[in-house]
mmCIF file of C-alpha atoms and ligand atoms in Angstrom:
data_model
loop_
_atom_site.group_PDB
_atom_site.id
_atom_site.type_symbol
_atom_site.label_atom_id
_atom_site.label_comp_id
_atom_site.label_asym_id
_atom_site.label_seq_id
_atom_site.Cartn_x
_atom_site.Cartn_y
_atom_site.Cartn_z
ATOM 1 C CA MET N 142 20.648 -8.487 14.479
ATOM 2 C CA ALA N 143 22.037 -5.234 15.873
ATOM 3 C CA ARG N 144 24.100 -3.061 13.540
ATOM 4 C CA ILE N 145 27.572 -1.593 13.680
ATOM 5 C CA MET N 146 29.060 1.072 11.473
ATOM 6 C CA SER N 147 32.605 2.378 11.300
ATOM 7 C CA GLY N 148 34.887 4.129 8.848
ATOM 8 C CA VAL N 149 38.487 4.739 8.002
ATOM 9 C CA GLN N 150 39.907 7.705 6.117
ATOM 10 C CA PRO N 151 41.977 7.189 2.982
ATOM 11 C CA THR N 152 44.474 9.815 4.111
ATOM 12 C CA GLY N 153 47.593 7.681 3.818
ATOM 13 C CA ASN N 154 48.906 4.255 4.636
ATOM 14 C CA LEU N 155 47.124 2.199 7.267
ATOM 15 C CA HIS N 156 49.208 1.723 10.377
ATOM 16 C CA ILE N 157 49.177 -0.556 13.384
ATOM 17 C CA GLY N 158 47.177 2.054 15.324
ATOM 18 C CA ASN N 159 44.348 1.694 12.801
ATOM 19 C CA TYR N 160 44.819 -2.063 12.880
ATOM 20 C CA LEU N 161 44.735 -2.476 16.666
ATOM 21 C CA GLY N 162 42.346 0.397 17.365
ATOM 22 C CA ALA N 163 39.808 -0.403 14.659
ATOM 23 C CA LEU N 164 40.385 -3.262 12.230
ATOM 24 C CA VAL N 165 40.911 -6.027 14.795
ATOM 25 C CA ASN N 166 37.584 -5.046 16.305
ATOM 26 C CA TRP N 167 35.874 -4.910 12.910
ATOM 27 C CA VAL N 168 36.966 -8.466 12.173
ATOM 28 C CA ARG N 169 35.666 -9.687 15.532
ATOM 29 C CA LEU N 170 32.405 -7.754 15.418
ATOM 30 C CA GLN N 171 31.424 -8.762 11.880
ATOM 31 C CA GLU N 172 30.582 -12.173 13.377
ATOM 32 C CA GLN N 173 28.112 -10.751 15.892
ATOM 33 C CA TYR N 174 26.588 -7.758 14.116
ATOM 34 C CA GLU N 175 25.282 -6.673 10.768
ATOM 35 C CA ALA N 176 28.327 -4.611 9.853
ATOM 36 C CA TYR N 177 28.817 -1.561 7.601
ATOM 37 C CA PHE N 178 32.425 -0.531 7.018
ATOM 38 C CA SER N 179 33.245 2.472 4.899
ATOM 39 C CA ILE N 180 36.306 4.043 3.310
ATOM 40 C CA VAL N 181 35.354 7.613 4.077
ATOM 41 C CA ASP N 182 36.879 9.513 1.167
ATOM 42 C CA LEU N 183 34.697 12.608 1.623
ATOM 43 C CA HIS N 184 36.282 13.134 5.032
ATOM 44 C CA ALA N 185 39.712 12.903 3.448
ATOM 45 C CA LEU N 186 38.889 15.949 1.265
ATOM 46 C CA THR N 187 39.378 18.083 4.391
ATOM 47 C CA GLN N 188 43.111 17.512 3.858
ATOM 48 C CA ARG N 189 42.924 18.539 0.173
ATOM 49 C CA PRO N 190 44.710 15.496 -1.281
ATOM 50 C CA GLU N 191 45.877 15.224 -4.891
ATOM 51 C CA PRO N 192 42.941 13.685 -6.842
ATOM 52 C CA GLU N 193 44.904 10.689 -8.114
ATOM 53 C CA ALA N 194 46.515 10.134 -4.723
ATOM 54 C CA LEU N 195 43.084 10.096 -3.111
ATOM 55 C CA ARG N 196 41.751 7.469 -5.511
ATOM 56 C CA ARG N 197 44.879 5.376 -4.967
ATOM 57 C CA ALA N 198 44.520 5.703 -1.203
ATOM 58 C CA VAL N 199 40.892 4.548 -1.380
ATOM 59 C CA ARG N 200 42.042 1.343 -3.087
ATOM 60 C CA GLU N 201 44.931 0.775 -0.711
ATOM 61 C CA VAL N 202 42.830 1.335 2.395
ATOM 62 C CA ALA N 203 40.101 -0.960 1.047
ATOM 63 C CA ILE N 204 42.793 -3.575 0.388
ATOM 64 C CA GLY N 205 44.092 -3.124 3.945
ATOM 65 C CA VAL N 206 40.625 -3.567 5.412
ATOM 66 C CA LEU N 207 40.034 -6.791 3.465
ATOM 67 C CA ALA N 208 43.566 -8.129 3.978
ATOM 68 C CA SER N 209 43.158 -7.625 7.728
ATOM 69 C CA GLY N 210 40.272 -10.088 7.703
ATOM 70 C CA VAL N 211 37.096 -8.124 7.029
ATOM 71 C CA ASP N 212 34.933 -10.496 5.010
ATOM 72 C CA PRO N 213 32.829 -8.824 2.302
ATOM 73 C CA GLU N 214 30.459 -11.806 2.401
ATOM 74 C CA ARG N 215 29.587 -10.919 5.983
ATOM 75 C CA ALA N 216 30.134 -7.167 6.162
ATOM 76 C CA THR N 217 29.067 -4.409 3.778
ATOM 77 C CA VAL N 218 32.292 -2.720 2.635
ATOM 78 C CA PHE N 219 31.891 0.417 0.537
ATOM 79 C CA VAL N 220 33.308 3.813 -0.347
ATOM 80 C CA GLN N 221 31.463 6.701 1.297
ATOM 81 C CA SER N 222 31.168 8.834 -1.848
ATOM 82 C CA SER N 223 29.357 5.986 -3.642
ATOM 83 C CA VAL N 224 26.389 6.716 -1.378
ATOM 84 C CA PRO N 225 25.285 10.348 -1.917
ATOM 85 C CA GLN N 226 22.810 10.163 0.970
ATOM 86 C CA HIS N 227 25.731 10.722 3.386
ATOM 87 C CA THR N 228 26.077 14.339 2.334
ATOM 88 C CA GLU N 229 22.328 14.887 2.118
ATOM 89 C CA LEU N 230 21.828 13.742 5.708
ATOM 90 C CA ALA N 231 24.915 15.676 6.805
ATOM 91 C CA TRP N 232 23.256 18.907 5.624
ATOM 92 C CA VAL N 233 20.064 18.147 7.561
ATOM 93 C CA LEU N 234 22.170 17.514 10.675
ATOM 94 C CA THR N 235 24.302 20.617 10.100
ATOM 95 C CA CYS N 236 21.127 22.645 10.424
ATOM 96 C CA LEU N 237 20.466 21.004 13.804
ATOM 97 C CA THR N 238 23.941 21.358 15.284
ATOM 98 C CA PRO N 239 24.728 24.385 17.460
ATOM 99 C CA LEU N 240 27.984 26.131 16.566
ATOM 100 C CA GLY N 241 29.069 25.925 20.195
ATOM 101 C CA ASP N 242 28.986 22.115 20.143
ATOM 102 C CA LEU N 243 31.405 21.972 17.227
ATOM 103 C CA ASN N 244 33.607 24.617 18.847
ATOM 104 C CA ARG N 245 34.311 22.219 21.686
ATOM 105 C CA MET N 246 35.748 19.478 19.454
ATOM 106 C CA THR N 247 39.397 18.940 20.334
ATOM 107 C CA GLN N 248 40.147 17.114 17.096
ATOM 108 C CA PHE N 249 39.286 20.246 15.114
ATOM 109 C CA LYS N 250 41.790 22.182 17.208
ATOM 110 C CA ASP N 251 44.481 19.503 16.760
ATOM 111 C CA GLN N 252 43.887 19.196 13.036
ATOM 112 C CA SER N 253 43.891 22.987 12.578
ATOM 113 C CA GLN N 254 47.309 23.098 14.198
ATOM 114 C CA GLN N 255 48.504 20.320 11.943
ATOM 115 C CA GLN N 256 47.383 22.094 8.754
ATOM 116 C CA PRO N 257 47.321 25.824 9.635
ATOM 117 C CA GLU N 258 47.418 26.760 5.946
ATOM 118 C CA ASN N 259 44.116 24.946 5.304
ATOM 119 C CA VAL N 260 41.670 25.368 8.178
ATOM 120 C CA ASN N 261 38.572 24.757 6.086
ATOM 121 C CA THR N 262 34.901 24.534 7.067
ATOM 122 C CA GLY N 263 34.887 20.801 6.301
ATOM 123 C CA LEU N 264 37.341 20.244 9.147
ATOM 124 C CA PHE N 265 34.974 22.068 11.463
ATOM 125 C CA THR N 266 31.851 20.189 10.373
ATOM 126 C CA TYR N 267 33.655 16.834 10.086
ATOM 127 C CA PRO N 268 31.822 15.364 13.131
ATOM 128 C CA VAL N 269 28.453 16.205 11.552
ATOM 129 C CA LEU N 270 29.281 14.189 8.430
ATOM 130 C CA GLN N 271 30.571 11.460 10.715
ATOM 131 C CA THR N 272 27.243 11.433 12.571
ATOM 132 C CA ALA N 273 25.460 11.114 9.234
ATOM 133 C CA ASP N 274 27.752 8.181 8.301
ATOM 134 C CA ILE N 275 26.659 6.341 11.421
ATOM 135 C CA ILE N 276 22.971 7.080 11.701
ATOM 136 C CA LEU N 277 22.262 6.685 7.990
ATOM 137 C CA TYR N 278 22.519 2.940 8.706
ATOM 138 C CA ARG N 279 20.788 3.327 12.074
ATOM 139 C CA ALA N 280 23.791 1.740 13.732
ATOM 140 C CA ASP N 281 23.525 0.709 17.365
ATOM 141 C CA ARG N 282 27.256 0.431 17.956
ATOM 142 C CA VAL N 283 30.363 2.127 16.599
ATOM 143 C CA PRO N 284 33.806 0.584 17.081
ATOM 144 C CA VAL N 285 36.368 3.417 17.246
ATOM 145 C CA GLY N 286 39.604 4.415 18.937
ATOM 146 C CA GLU N 287 39.741 6.854 21.834
ATOM 147 C CA ASP N 288 40.402 9.792 19.474
ATOM 148 C CA GLN N 289 36.836 9.502 18.163
ATOM 149 C CA GLU N 290 34.961 9.286 21.454
ATOM 150 C CA GLN N 291 34.181 13.000 21.659
ATOM 151 C CA HIS N 292 32.712 12.859 18.150
ATOM 152 C CA LEU N 293 30.561 9.915 19.187
ATOM 153 C CA GLU N 294 29.253 11.861 22.167
ATOM 154 C CA LEU N 295 28.271 14.630 19.738
ATOM 155 C CA ALA N 296 26.585 12.063 17.483
ATOM 156 C CA ARG N 297 24.491 10.829 20.408
ATOM 157 C CA GLU N 298 23.560 14.404 21.288
ATOM 158 C CA THR N 299 22.509 15.010 17.684
ATOM 159 C CA VAL N 300 20.375 11.868 17.662
ATOM 160 C CA ARG N 301 18.638 12.974 20.858
ATOM 161 C CA ARG N 302 17.967 16.390 19.327
ATOM 162 C CA PHE N 303 16.634 14.936 16.079
ATOM 163 C CA ASN N 304 14.403 12.436 17.895
ATOM 164 C CA HIS N 305 13.122 15.160 20.220
ATOM 165 C CA ILE N 306 12.206 17.535 17.392
ATOM 166 C CA TYR N 307 10.984 15.098 14.731
ATOM 167 C CA GLY N 308 9.955 12.002 16.689
ATOM 168 C CA ASP N 309 11.798 8.817 17.466
ATOM 169 C CA THR N 310 13.835 8.011 14.359
ATOM 170 C CA PHE N 311 17.384 6.918 15.230
ATOM 171 C CA PRO N 312 18.948 4.708 17.912
ATOM 172 C CA GLU N 313 21.660 6.371 20.033
ATOM 173 C CA PRO N 314 24.914 4.817 18.834
ATOM 174 C CA GLN N 315 27.171 3.393 21.543
ATOM 175 C CA VAL N 316 30.962 3.259 21.352
ATOM 176 C CA VAL N 317 32.630 -0.141 21.233
ATOM 177 C CA LYS N 318 36.142 0.341 22.575
ATOM 178 C CA SER N 319 39.001 -1.752 21.366
ATOM 179 C CA ALA N 320 41.687 -3.342 23.530
ATOM 180 C CA ALA N 321 44.044 -0.703 22.096
ATOM 181 C CA PRO N 322 42.094 2.565 22.158
ATOM 182 C CA ARG N 323 45.177 4.789 21.754
ATOM 183 C CA VAL N 324 48.323 3.412 20.179
ATOM 184 C CA MET N 325 51.150 5.909 20.473
ATOM 185 C CA GLY N 326 53.346 6.891 17.530
ATOM 186 C CA LEU N 327 57.039 6.073 17.191
ATOM 187 C CA ASP N 328 57.820 9.538 18.568
ATOM 188 C CA GLY N 329 56.256 8.393 21.854
ATOM 189 C CA GLU N 330 54.522 11.778 22.111
ATOM 190 C CA SER N 331 51.350 11.727 20.058
ATOM 191 C CA LYS N 332 48.967 9.029 18.900
ATOM 192 C CA MET N 333 50.031 7.086 15.866
ATOM 193 C CA SER N 334 48.610 8.868 12.814
ATOM 194 C CA LYS N 335 48.763 8.483 9.063
ATOM 195 C CA SER N 336 49.586 12.150 8.687
ATOM 196 C CA ARG N 337 52.107 12.635 11.516
ATOM 197 C CA ASN N 338 54.923 10.564 10.098
ATOM 198 C CA ASN N 339 55.172 8.554 13.314
ATOM 199 C CA GLU N 340 53.596 5.319 12.153
ATOM 200 C CA ILE N 341 54.459 1.665 11.685
ATOM 201 C CA GLY N 342 52.742 0.931 8.384
ATOM 202 C CA LEU N 343 50.623 -2.188 8.091
ATOM 203 C CA PHE N 344 52.143 -3.061 4.704
ATOM 204 C CA GLU N 345 55.754 -2.308 5.607
ATOM 205 C CA THR N 346 58.322 -5.083 5.219
ATOM 206 C CA GLU N 347 60.242 -6.351 8.219
ATOM 207 C CA ALA N 348 63.347 -4.429 7.096
ATOM 208 C CA GLU N 349 61.401 -1.184 6.695
ATOM 209 C CA THR N 350 59.876 -1.589 10.131
ATOM 210 C CA MET N 351 63.250 -2.314 11.730
ATOM 211 C CA GLN N 352 64.691 0.805 10.157
ATOM 212 C CA LYS N 353 61.912 2.879 11.714
ATOM 213 C CA LEU N 354 62.174 1.116 15.064
ATOM 214 C CA ARG N 355 65.900 1.891 15.247
ATOM 215 C CA GLY N 356 65.124 5.594 15.501
ATOM 216 C CA ALA N 357 62.115 5.163 17.789
ATOM 217 C CA LYS N 358 62.026 6.626 21.294
ATOM 218 C CA THR N 359 62.668 4.286 24.238
ATOM 219 C CA ASP N 360 63.081 4.893 27.966
ATOM 220 C CA PRO N 361 65.057 8.184 28.055
ATOM 221 C CA ALA N 362 67.017 6.896 31.079
ATOM 222 C CA ARG N 363 68.737 4.294 28.870
ATOM 223 C CA LEU N 364 71.348 6.453 27.233
ATOM 224 C CA ARG N 365 73.980 3.713 27.196
ATOM 225 C CA ARG N 366 73.646 -0.024 26.662
ATOM 226 C CA THR N 367 74.537 -0.601 30.329
ATOM 227 C CA ASP N 368 71.890 1.783 31.743
ATOM 228 C CA LYS N 369 69.041 0.049 33.528
ATOM 229 C CA GLY N 370 65.548 0.948 32.345
ATOM 230 C CA THR N 371 61.902 1.041 33.374
ATOM 231 C CA PRO N 372 59.816 -0.867 30.812
ATOM 232 C CA GLU N 373 56.569 0.782 31.928
ATOM 233 C CA VAL N 374 57.738 4.173 30.610
ATOM 234 C CA CYS N 375 59.045 2.782 27.313
ATOM 235 C CA ASN N 376 56.885 3.154 24.228
ATOM 236 C CA ILE N 377 58.493 0.109 22.589
ATOM 237 C CA PHE N 378 57.497 -1.973 25.585
ATOM 238 C CA SER N 379 53.902 -0.819 25.098
ATOM 239 C CA TYR N 380 54.029 -2.296 21.549
ATOM 240 C CA HIS N 381 55.301 -5.576 23.030
ATOM 241 C CA GLY N 382 52.039 -5.536 24.973
ATOM 242 C CA PHE N 383 50.148 -5.988 21.696
ATOM 243 C CA PHE N 384 52.439 -8.255 19.709
ATOM 244 C CA SER N 385 54.502 -10.381 22.112
ATOM 245 C CA THR N 386 53.590 -13.323 24.278
ATOM 246 C CA GLU N 387 53.357 -13.028 28.040
ATOM 247 C CA SER N 388 56.646 -14.851 28.573
ATOM 248 C CA GLN N 389 58.413 -12.662 25.990
ATOM 249 C CA ARG N 390 57.102 -9.582 27.770
ATOM 250 C CA ALA N 391 58.380 -10.875 31.094
ATOM 251 C CA GLU N 392 61.762 -11.581 29.487
ATOM 252 C CA VAL N 393 61.917 -8.089 27.948
ATOM 253 C CA ALA N 394 60.872 -6.409 31.200
ATOM 254 C CA ALA N 395 63.459 -8.269 33.269
ATOM 255 C CA GLY N 396 66.174 -7.683 30.649
ATOM 256 C CA CYS N 397 65.392 -3.960 30.500
ATOM 257 C CA ARG N 398 65.414 -3.526 34.275
ATOM 258 C CA SER N 399 68.726 -5.343 34.658
ATOM 259 C CA ALA N 400 70.269 -3.904 31.447
ATOM 260 C CA GLN N 401 70.878 -7.484 30.256
ATOM 261 C CA LEU N 402 68.818 -6.678 27.172
ATOM 262 C CA GLY N 403 69.715 -3.679 25.024
ATOM 263 C CA CYS N 404 67.130 -1.494 23.301
ATOM 264 C CA VAL N 405 68.188 -2.699 19.842
ATOM 265 C CA ASP N 406 67.642 -6.354 20.758
ATOM 266 C CA CYS N 407 64.322 -5.473 22.357
ATOM 267 C CA LYS N 408 63.319 -3.744 19.102
ATOM 268 C CA LYS N 409 64.461 -6.709 16.998
ATOM 269 C CA MET N 410 62.284 -9.042 19.020
ATOM 270 C CA LEU N 411 59.314 -6.718 18.582
ATOM 271 C CA CYS N 412 59.993 -6.433 14.860
ATOM 272 C CA GLN N 413 59.916 -10.224 14.437
ATOM 273 C CA ASN N 414 56.642 -10.470 16.315
ATOM 274 C CA LEU N 415 55.154 -7.631 14.291
ATOM 275 C CA GLU N 416 56.129 -9.489 11.157
ATOM 276 C CA GLN N 417 54.100 -12.521 12.277
ATOM 277 C CA VAL N 418 51.022 -10.283 11.997
ATOM 278 C CA LYS N 419 52.025 -8.044 9.102
ATOM 279 C CA GLY N 420 53.524 -10.752 6.859
ATOM 280 C CA PRO N 421 50.254 -12.598 6.131
ATOM 281 C CA ILE N 422 48.382 -9.273 5.763
ATOM 282 C CA ARG N 423 50.969 -8.091 3.227
ATOM 283 C CA GLU N 424 50.606 -11.322 1.304
ATOM 284 C CA ARG N 425 46.805 -11.103 1.157
ATOM 285 C CA ALA N 426 47.130 -7.451 0.148
ATOM 286 C CA SER N 427 49.386 -8.213 -2.790
ATOM 287 C CA GLU N 428 47.018 -10.919 -3.931
ATOM 288 C CA LEU N 429 44.130 -8.426 -3.817
ATOM 289 C CA ARG N 430 46.208 -5.883 -5.731
ATOM 290 C CA SER N 431 46.737 -8.418 -8.486
ATOM 291 C CA ARG N 432 42.945 -8.698 -9.023
ATOM 292 C CA PRO N 433 41.750 -5.089 -9.236
ATOM 293 C CA GLY N 434 38.478 -6.133 -10.897
ATOM 294 C CA ASP N 435 37.548 -8.234 -7.860
ATOM 295 C CA LEU N 436 38.126 -5.296 -5.539
ATOM 296 C CA ASP N 437 35.956 -3.088 -7.758
ATOM 297 C CA SER N 438 33.097 -5.572 -7.631
ATOM 298 C CA ILE N 439 33.358 -6.015 -3.857
ATOM 299 C CA LEU N 440 33.115 -2.246 -3.408
ATOM 300 C CA GLU N 441 30.298 -1.925 -5.937
ATOM 301 C CA ARG N 442 28.286 -4.696 -4.276
ATOM 302 C CA GLY N 443 28.837 -2.996 -0.919
ATOM 303 C CA ALA N 444 27.764 0.371 -2.329
ATOM 304 C CA GLN N 445 24.571 -1.080 -3.804
ATOM 305 C CA LYS N 446 23.569 -2.579 -0.482
ATOM 306 C CA ALA N 447 24.533 0.563 1.435
ATOM 307 C CA ARG N 448 22.544 2.785 -0.985
ATOM 308 C CA ILE N 449 19.400 0.728 -0.407
ATOM 309 C CA GLU N 450 19.657 1.078 3.380
ATOM 310 C CA ALA N 451 20.650 4.729 3.152
ATOM 311 C CA GLU N 452 17.696 5.548 0.901
ATOM 312 C CA LYS N 453 15.260 3.881 3.306
ATOM 313 C CA THR N 454 16.545 6.134 6.085
ATOM 314 C CA MET N 455 16.490 9.249 3.898
ATOM 315 C CA GLU N 456 12.892 8.671 2.803
ATOM 316 C CA LEU N 457 11.911 8.749 6.444
ATOM 317 C CA VAL N 458 14.124 11.750 7.236
ATOM 318 C CA ARG N 459 12.818 13.751 4.255
ATOM 319 C CA GLU N 460 9.275 13.054 5.307
ATOM 320 C CA ARG N 461 9.912 13.984 8.943
ATOM 321 C CA VAL N 462 11.818 17.222 8.328
ATOM 322 C CA GLY N 463 9.519 18.383 5.518
ATOM 323 C CA ILE N 464 11.758 18.132 2.486
ATOM 324 C CA TRP N 465 9.769 18.665 -0.719
ATOM 325 C CA SER N 466 8.824 15.401 -2.390
ATOM 326 C CA GLY N 467 6.848 16.892 -5.256
ATOM 327 C CA SER N 468 3.400 16.152 -3.884
HETATM 328 N N1 AQP A 230 46.766 5.659 17.171
HETATM 329 C C1 AQP A 230 45.584 5.050 17.178
HETATM 330 N N2 AQP A 230 45.264 4.193 18.173
HETATM 331 C C2 AQP A 230 44.064 3.550 18.193
HETATM 332 N N3 AQP A 230 43.125 3.724 17.240
HETATM 333 C C3 AQP A 230 43.394 4.577 16.236
HETATM 334 N N4 AQP A 230 42.698 4.960 15.157
HETATM 335 C C4 AQP A 230 43.420 5.852 14.444
HETATM 336 N N5 AQP A 230 44.591 6.071 15.029
HETATM 337 C C5 AQP A 230 44.625 5.286 16.144
HETATM 338 C C6 AQP A 230 41.362 4.465 14.826
HETATM 339 O O1 AQP A 230 41.405 4.001 13.489
HETATM 340 C C7 AQP A 230 40.141 4.230 12.889
HETATM 341 C C8 AQP A 230 40.324 4.888 11.570
HETATM 342 O O2 AQP A 230 40.903 6.164 11.770
HETATM 343 P P1 AQP A 230 40.708 7.287 10.664
HETATM 344 O O3 AQP A 230 41.398 6.892 9.448
HETATM 345 O O4 AQP A 230 39.288 7.559 10.485
HETATM 346 O O5 AQP A 230 41.249 8.608 11.188
HETATM 347 P P2 AQP A 230 42.114 9.037 12.338
HETATM 348 O O6 AQP A 230 41.597 8.586 13.647
HETATM 349 O O7 AQP A 230 42.272 10.478 12.215
HETATM 350 O O8 AQP A 230 43.416 8.213 11.991
HETATM 351 P P3 AQP A 230 44.786 8.781 11.658
HETATM 352 O O9 AQP A 230 45.654 7.659 11.274
HETATM 353 O O10 AQP A 230 45.243 9.628 12.787
HETATM 354 O O11 AQP A 230 44.531 9.615 10.358
HETATM 355 P P4 AQP A 230 44.898 11.110 10.020
HETATM 356 O O12 AQP A 230 46.358 11.229 10.279
HETATM 357 O O13 AQP A 230 44.545 11.245 8.598
HETATM 358 O O14 AQP A 230 44.089 11.996 10.919
HETATM 359 C C9 AQP A 230 39.316 5.056 13.869
HETATM 360 O O15 AQP A 230 38.412 4.202 14.538
HETATM 361 C C10 AQP A 230 40.336 5.583 14.817
HETATM 362 O O16 AQP A 230 39.797 5.778 16.115
#
C-alpha cells in the first residue's frame, strides 16, 4: 500500500481553509493509503508561542483532525515532537540544501513580513524540516493546499540530491491537490490563515460565524441593497461553491445579479449550510474534549508506530551518510 504523509501546525484554531484544503482530503485518502498525519508542533515554534498555549493548541488541533473524520484505527495520528528523528533527519537535509534554494521560498518572505520582529532561522529552514517530516515515512504522496506546493517541489529536489549522492533511498513525494487548494480569507484578499485573523473557525458556533460573515467582503459594486452584483467576483459566493447545493448556488447567483437577494440574506444562507458541516464536527470535538485520556492514548499509540517507522529510515540514513554508530 502506498503511503501518504501530511501535517498541520498547532498555530491557532483550525479553519475551513484547513478543513477544505487538507482535512477533507485526509479523510478520503486514509481509505486508499497507509496514512501518517502529524500535528507539527516543532514548526509552530517558529512563531514563538506561549508554552501553555502551544500545548493547548496541539490538543485542539488533534481534536479537530479526529472530529473531522480522521480515523486513528486507519491512520497514524501523532505529534511531531514525539518522534525525535524528525529533527535528526532535518539536520542531515539542512547540510544538503543550498542556501539559494531556501532563498527562493515565497512563504518565508510572506511569513517574515507577517512577523518582522521575529524573523528567525527556523522560519528560513522550515521547508527542510517539512521535507524531513515527509521522507522520514518514505511517503509517496502528500496532500496539501496550494500554499505548500513550492515547499513540496523543494522536497522533491532534496530527495533527488540525497538519492544521487548516497544511493536510491527515498521515493519522490508527489502532491495530492484538494478540490479547494486555496480558500480565501474573509478579507477577500489573502488566503485564509490561522494567524491572519481572517478565518471562519471550524469550531465556531453558527452565531459566531454569522457575526464574522456580516463584516466579510462581498462584491464591491453592491454598495446598496438594490445594486446588482456579479457573483463570480464575490468571495462569499466562492464559499457557496463549497457548502451549498447546485440549485442553491444558481438561486444565489440569479438573486445577486438581479439584486433580488441582498448580501445579508446570501450570507445567512451560507451560514446555515456551513453549520450543517460544522455542527457535527463541533459535537464530536466536545465529546473528545470530555475524554482527554482517550486523546492521549490515541496520540501515544500513533507516536509509537511513527517512531518505529522513523527509526527504520534513520538507521538507513545514518549508515548511508556515515554517522558514527560506535563500531
Ligand atoms: N486557505 C487555505 N486554503 C486551502 N488550504 C489551506 N491550508 C492552510 N490554509 C489553507 C492547508 O492546510 C494544511 C495545514 O496548514 P498548516 O497548519 O500547516 O499551515 P498553513 O498552511 O500555514 O496554514 P495557516 O492556517 O495559514 O497557518 P498559519 O497562519 O499559522 O501560517 C496545509 O496542507 C495547508 O496547505
